[in-house]
């Protein structure tokens, strides 16, 4: 059986302080080395400055919606997926600015709970729930018809709702469920409401995307669930790429009609609910 043996020096001189290795701060209190030499080394100072600048830049990326004083009284806004998360935060902000806000949600009960919470916190009672299942083209069409019948104007449409990580499933329309929910449903809703928004101009269409669109691919067989890998967020990434491509094209087609970003209202959505500017497209 092996045993651990601790040996002690017989010569007292062996206990005397020894110079620390270059670039290492000696932890022994009796060390005579000037440890501040390491702190004041050029490499250490440059690294510290770069780190401080990086932290500062990251902090400057944040934006407080309260710093924007734009009011939305007399404006009507629709936010999909507004019962929680970013969608609810956006709806809360709009309601706080006096807008008439329609929460387009798949679950009426959860949408109603969110609406009551928004009303209580903003004091705006003009917050309403509209049911829609974005994975169903029929449901999207029904919502659009209801909006066109009930609303005289529509100034803001926020396509926020999306799903990720769902198993393979084909909708009754024949489309892969994530593509139907994240792209085809919002695409159809936007096109059905575009004419109303043109007559309501200045108006805005906002589609939330993701930096993960860079990992996406365009393959139209994906729409029907073919050639897809349902692992992690791969399908989600493809749908977000389609969001950006179609939003850019829609912006080109609507140039001069539905208002393009660039004024104070653009900043209204810049960091609502923790989202980053590069994660959404504005027309």
Short mmCIF file of C-alpha atoms in Angstrom, two decimals:
data_model
loop_
_atom_site.label_atom_id
_atom_site.label_comp_id
_atom_site.label_asym_id
_atom_site.label_seq_id
_atom_site.Cartn_x
_atom_site.Cartn_y
_atom_site.Cartn_z
CA UNK A 1 0.00 0.00 0.00
CA UNK A 2 1.45 3.31 -1.00
CA UNK A 3 1.72 6.02 1.60
CA UNK A 4 2.10 9.75 1.27
CA UNK A 5 5.28 11.11 2.81
CA UNK A 6 5.83 14.77 3.58
CA UNK A 7 9.47 15.80 3.80
CA UNK A 8 10.68 18.91 5.58
CA UNK A 9 13.85 20.83 4.72
CA UNK A 10 16.71 20.53 7.14
CA UNK A 11 18.28 23.76 6.04
CA UNK A 12 16.59 26.91 7.32
CA UNK A 13 17.68 28.76 4.18
CA UNK A 14 15.30 26.64 2.14
CA UNK A 15 12.41 28.48 3.81
CA UNK A 16 13.63 31.88 2.67
CA UNK A 17 11.52 33.73 0.08
CA UNK A 18 12.33 32.99 -3.53
CA UNK A 19 11.57 35.18 -6.55
CA UNK A 20 8.25 34.40 -8.18
CA UNK A 21 8.10 33.28 -11.75
CA UNK A 22 7.75 36.10 -14.28
CA UNK A 23 4.16 37.20 -14.76
CA UNK A 24 2.90 35.33 -11.66
CA UNK A 25 1.70 37.10 -8.52
CA UNK A 26 3.25 35.37 -5.55
CA UNK A 27 0.65 34.54 -2.88
CA UNK A 28 3.18 34.25 -0.04
CA UNK A 29 3.02 37.27 2.30
CA UNK A 30 6.78 37.18 2.86
CA UNK A 31 7.56 37.41 -0.84
CA UNK A 32 9.70 40.44 -1.60
CA UNK A 33 8.64 40.66 -5.24
CA UNK A 34 6.73 43.81 -6.23
CA UNK A 35 3.56 42.19 -7.51
CA UNK A 36 2.26 45.50 -8.89
CA UNK A 37 4.74 45.06 -11.73
CA UNK A 38 2.31 42.56 -13.24
CA UNK A 39 -0.68 44.92 -12.96
CA UNK A 40 1.20 47.75 -14.61
CA UNK A 41 2.54 45.64 -17.47
CA UNK A 42 1.53 46.98 -20.92
CA UNK A 43 -0.23 43.74 -21.90
CA UNK A 44 -2.32 43.72 -18.73
CA UNK A 45 -3.31 47.37 -19.14
CA UNK A 46 -4.27 46.97 -22.82
CA UNK A 47 -6.36 43.88 -22.03
CA UNK A 48 -8.15 45.70 -19.22
CA UNK A 49 -8.98 48.70 -21.42
CA UNK A 50 -10.31 46.47 -24.22
CA UNK A 51 -12.47 44.52 -21.77
CA UNK A 52 -13.85 47.75 -20.29
CA UNK A 53 -14.71 49.06 -23.77
CA UNK A 54 -16.43 45.80 -24.66
CA UNK A 55 -18.54 45.88 -21.50
CA UNK A 56 -19.46 49.51 -22.15
CA UNK A 57 -20.53 48.78 -25.72
CA UNK A 58 -22.68 45.89 -24.52
CA UNK A 59 -24.35 48.10 -21.93
CA UNK A 60 -25.02 50.80 -24.52
CA UNK A 61 -26.92 48.22 -26.55
CA UNK A 62 -29.74 48.33 -24.02
CA UNK A 63 -32.59 50.73 -24.56
CA UNK A 64 -35.35 51.79 -22.23
CA UNK A 65 -38.70 52.26 -24.05
CA UNK A 66 -39.62 54.86 -21.43
CA UNK A 67 -37.03 57.18 -22.93
CA UNK A 68 -39.25 57.42 -26.01
CA UNK A 69 -42.15 59.84 -25.45
CA UNK A 70 -44.10 59.01 -28.60
CA UNK A 71 -47.83 58.66 -27.98
CA UNK A 72 -50.11 56.36 -29.95
CA UNK A 73 -53.53 57.76 -29.10
CA UNK A 74 -55.88 57.25 -32.02
CA UNK A 75 -53.73 54.42 -33.41
CA UNK A 76 -54.75 50.78 -33.73
CA UNK A 77 -52.20 48.01 -33.34
CA UNK A 78 -52.28 44.22 -33.70
CA UNK A 79 -49.70 42.06 -31.95
CA UNK A 80 -49.66 38.31 -32.59
CA UNK A 81 -48.61 35.98 -29.80
CA UNK A 82 -49.25 38.76 -27.29
CA UNK A 83 -50.26 36.64 -24.30
CA UNK A 84 -46.66 36.34 -23.04
CA UNK A 85 -43.02 37.19 -23.63
CA UNK A 86 -41.94 39.81 -26.13
CA UNK A 87 -45.42 40.03 -27.65
CA UNK A 88 -47.00 40.92 -24.33
CA UNK A 89 -44.25 43.46 -23.61
CA UNK A 90 -44.86 45.14 -26.95
CA UNK A 91 -48.62 45.18 -26.39
CA UNK A 92 -48.09 46.58 -22.89
CA UNK A 93 -45.94 49.37 -24.30
CA UNK A 94 -48.46 50.24 -27.02
CA UNK A 95 -51.32 50.29 -24.52
CA UNK A 96 -49.28 52.51 -22.21
CA UNK A 97 -48.97 55.00 -25.06
CA UNK A 98 -52.72 55.09 -25.57
CA UNK A 99 -53.16 52.82 -28.59
CA UNK A 100 -56.09 50.54 -29.25
CA UNK A 101 -54.40 47.13 -29.00
CA UNK A 102 -55.65 43.83 -30.38
CA UNK A 103 -53.97 40.73 -28.97
CA UNK A 104 -54.04 38.04 -31.64
CA UNK A 105 -53.62 34.79 -29.69
CA UNK A 106 -54.25 31.11 -30.26
CA UNK A 107 -55.49 30.64 -26.70
CA UNK A 108 -58.39 32.96 -25.90
CA UNK A 109 -58.14 32.28 -22.17
CA UNK A 110 -54.45 33.14 -21.94
CA UNK A 111 -55.00 36.11 -24.21
CA UNK A 112 -57.79 37.35 -21.94
CA UNK A 113 -55.57 37.01 -18.87
CA UNK A 114 -52.84 39.02 -20.60
CA UNK A 115 -55.36 41.67 -21.68
CA UNK A 116 -56.62 42.11 -18.11
CA UNK A 117 -53.06 42.42 -16.84
CA UNK A 118 -52.23 45.04 -19.50
CA UNK A 119 -55.39 47.01 -18.71
CA UNK A 120 -54.63 47.00 -14.98
CA UNK A 121 -51.01 48.11 -15.42
CA UNK A 122 -51.56 50.76 -18.12
CA UNK A 123 -55.02 52.05 -17.28
CA UNK A 124 -55.95 51.59 -20.94
CA UNK A 125 -59.24 49.70 -21.30
CA UNK A 126 -59.05 49.61 -25.11
CA UNK A 127 -57.23 46.27 -25.17
CA UNK A 128 -58.97 43.31 -26.81
CA UNK A 129 -58.36 39.67 -27.72
CA UNK A 130 -58.77 38.20 -31.19
CA UNK A 131 -58.42 34.45 -31.66
CA UNK A 132 -56.16 33.12 -34.40
CA UNK A 133 -54.24 29.92 -35.08
CA UNK A 134 -51.43 31.02 -37.37
CA UNK A 135 -50.78 27.42 -38.44
CA UNK A 136 -54.23 27.38 -40.07
CA UNK A 137 -54.72 29.46 -43.20
CA UNK A 138 -58.49 29.37 -42.65
CA UNK A 139 -58.08 30.80 -39.15
CA UNK A 140 -55.80 33.56 -40.45
CA UNK A 141 -58.34 34.42 -43.14
CA UNK A 142 -61.14 34.59 -40.57
CA UNK A 143 -59.12 36.96 -38.38
CA UNK A 144 -58.33 39.21 -41.34
CA UNK A 145 -61.99 39.37 -42.36
CA UNK A 146 -62.97 40.25 -38.80
CA UNK A 147 -60.36 43.03 -38.66
CA UNK A 148 -61.43 44.44 -42.04
CA UNK A 149 -65.07 44.43 -40.91
CA UNK A 150 -64.57 45.93 -37.45
CA UNK A 151 -61.60 48.29 -37.78
CA UNK A 152 -61.65 51.53 -39.73
CA UNK A 153 -57.87 51.78 -39.64
CA UNK A 154 -54.80 49.73 -38.78
CA UNK A 155 -51.56 51.55 -38.07
CA UNK A 156 -49.29 48.85 -36.60
CA UNK A 157 -49.04 45.13 -37.29
CA UNK A 158 -46.48 43.18 -35.25
CA UNK A 159 -45.88 39.62 -36.44
CA UNK A 160 -44.41 38.27 -33.23
CA UNK A 161 -45.85 34.78 -32.70
CA UNK A 162 -43.54 31.86 -33.47
CA UNK A 163 -42.82 28.31 -32.35
CA UNK A 164 -39.59 26.33 -32.03
CA UNK A 165 -38.63 22.74 -31.37
CA UNK A 166 -41.90 21.15 -32.45
CA UNK A 167 -41.85 17.55 -33.71
CA UNK A 168 -42.66 16.90 -37.35
CA UNK A 169 -46.31 17.59 -38.02
CA UNK A 170 -48.25 18.46 -41.17
CA UNK A 171 -51.22 20.82 -40.92
CA UNK A 172 -54.56 20.19 -42.61
CA UNK A 173 -53.39 22.66 -45.28
CA UNK A 174 -50.49 20.33 -46.08
CA UNK A 175 -47.71 22.46 -44.60
CA UNK A 176 -45.10 21.73 -41.96
CA UNK A 177 -46.47 23.20 -38.71
CA UNK A 178 -43.46 25.39 -37.84
CA UNK A 179 -43.34 26.88 -41.34
CA UNK A 180 -47.09 27.46 -41.25
CA UNK A 181 -46.96 29.18 -37.85
CA UNK A 182 -43.76 31.17 -38.20
CA UNK A 183 -43.92 32.21 -41.83
CA UNK A 184 -46.94 31.29 -43.94
CA UNK A 185 -49.53 32.45 -41.40
CA UNK A 186 -47.90 35.84 -40.77
CA UNK A 187 -47.23 36.21 -44.52
CA UNK A 188 -50.90 35.66 -45.33
CA UNK A 189 -52.12 37.92 -42.51
CA UNK A 190 -49.81 40.73 -43.62
CA UNK A 191 -50.96 40.53 -47.24
CA UNK A 192 -54.64 40.44 -46.31
CA UNK A 193 -54.28 43.56 -44.14
CA UNK A 194 -51.88 45.53 -46.35
CA UNK A 195 -54.58 47.51 -48.19
CA UNK A 196 -56.13 48.62 -44.90
CA UNK A 197 -52.72 49.73 -43.68
CA UNK A 198 -52.10 51.67 -46.89
CA UNK A 199 -55.25 53.68 -46.29
CA UNK A 200 -54.19 54.18 -42.67
CA UNK A 201 -50.71 55.48 -43.52
CA UNK A 202 -48.42 56.33 -41.94
CA UNK A 203 -48.39 52.73 -40.74
CA UNK A 204 -45.87 50.07 -39.84
CA UNK A 205 -45.44 46.34 -40.34
CA UNK A 206 -43.01 44.71 -37.94
CA UNK A 207 -41.85 41.10 -38.25
CA UNK A 208 -39.71 39.66 -35.50
CA UNK A 209 -36.94 37.46 -36.78
CA UNK A 210 -33.76 36.07 -35.19
CA UNK A 211 -30.01 36.23 -35.58
CA UNK A 212 -30.30 32.48 -36.12
CA UNK A 213 -31.61 33.17 -39.61
CA UNK A 214 -27.94 33.07 -40.60
CA UNK A 215 -28.05 29.32 -39.97
CA UNK A 216 -31.17 28.88 -42.10
CA UNK A 217 -31.49 27.62 -45.66
CA UNK A 218 -34.00 28.21 -48.44
CA UNK A 219 -35.50 24.96 -49.66
CA UNK A 220 -39.13 25.11 -50.73
CA UNK A 221 -39.59 21.41 -50.01
CA UNK A 222 -39.31 22.42 -46.35
CA UNK A 223 -42.76 23.95 -46.56
CA UNK A 224 -44.23 20.48 -46.87
CA UNK A 225 -41.98 18.92 -44.21
CA UNK A 226 -39.50 17.36 -46.62
CA UNK A 227 -35.70 17.35 -46.24
CA UNK A 228 -35.95 18.73 -42.71
CA UNK A 229 -34.02 17.80 -39.59
CA UNK A 230 -36.22 18.29 -36.54
CA UNK A 231 -33.46 18.81 -34.03
CA UNK A 232 -32.85 21.76 -31.74
CA UNK A 233 -33.84 24.96 -33.60
CA UNK A 234 -32.93 23.99 -37.15
CA UNK A 235 -36.46 24.28 -38.55
CA UNK A 236 -36.95 27.55 -36.65
CA UNK A 237 -33.80 28.97 -38.26
CA UNK A 238 -35.12 28.21 -41.75
CA UNK A 239 -38.44 29.95 -41.02
CA UNK A 240 -36.69 33.05 -39.70
CA UNK A 241 -34.63 33.31 -42.87
CA UNK A 242 -37.84 33.26 -44.91
CA UNK A 243 -39.22 36.00 -42.64
CA UNK A 244 -36.33 38.30 -43.48
CA UNK A 245 -36.30 37.57 -47.22
CA UNK A 246 -40.03 38.21 -47.60
CA UNK A 247 -39.99 41.28 -45.35
CA UNK A 248 -37.21 42.85 -47.40
CA UNK A 249 -39.13 42.20 -50.61
CA UNK A 250 -42.35 43.55 -49.12
CA UNK A 251 -40.49 46.68 -48.04
CA UNK A 252 -39.36 47.17 -51.65
CA UNK A 253 -42.86 46.72 -53.00
CA UNK A 254 -44.45 49.02 -50.43
CA UNK A 255 -41.85 51.77 -50.65
CA UNK A 256 -43.64 55.09 -50.44
CA UNK A 257 -46.90 53.58 -49.17
CA UNK A 258 -46.63 51.91 -45.77
CA UNK A 259 -44.17 54.03 -43.86
CA UNK A 260 -40.57 52.93 -43.62
CA UNK A 261 -38.53 53.10 -40.39
CA UNK A 262 -36.41 56.07 -39.48
CA UNK A 263 -38.35 58.28 -37.06
CA UNK A 264 -38.81 58.16 -33.31
CA UNK A 265 -41.43 55.43 -33.62
CA UNK A 266 -38.77 53.13 -35.00
CA UNK A 267 -36.98 53.27 -31.67
CA UNK A 268 -40.21 52.38 -29.93
CA UNK A 269 -39.63 48.73 -30.81
CA UNK A 270 -35.87 48.78 -30.67
CA UNK A 271 -35.47 46.93 -27.41
CA UNK A 272 -39.00 46.22 -26.17
CA UNK A 273 -39.09 43.07 -24.10
CA UNK A 274 -35.37 42.49 -24.42
CA UNK A 275 -35.38 42.02 -28.20
CA UNK A 276 -32.52 43.38 -30.27
CA UNK A 277 -32.90 45.63 -33.26
CA UNK A 278 -31.32 43.10 -35.59
CA UNK A 279 -34.01 40.64 -34.63
CA UNK A 280 -36.83 42.46 -36.39
CA UNK A 281 -37.51 44.08 -39.69
CA UNK A 282 -39.43 47.32 -40.11
CA UNK A 283 -41.19 48.48 -43.24
#
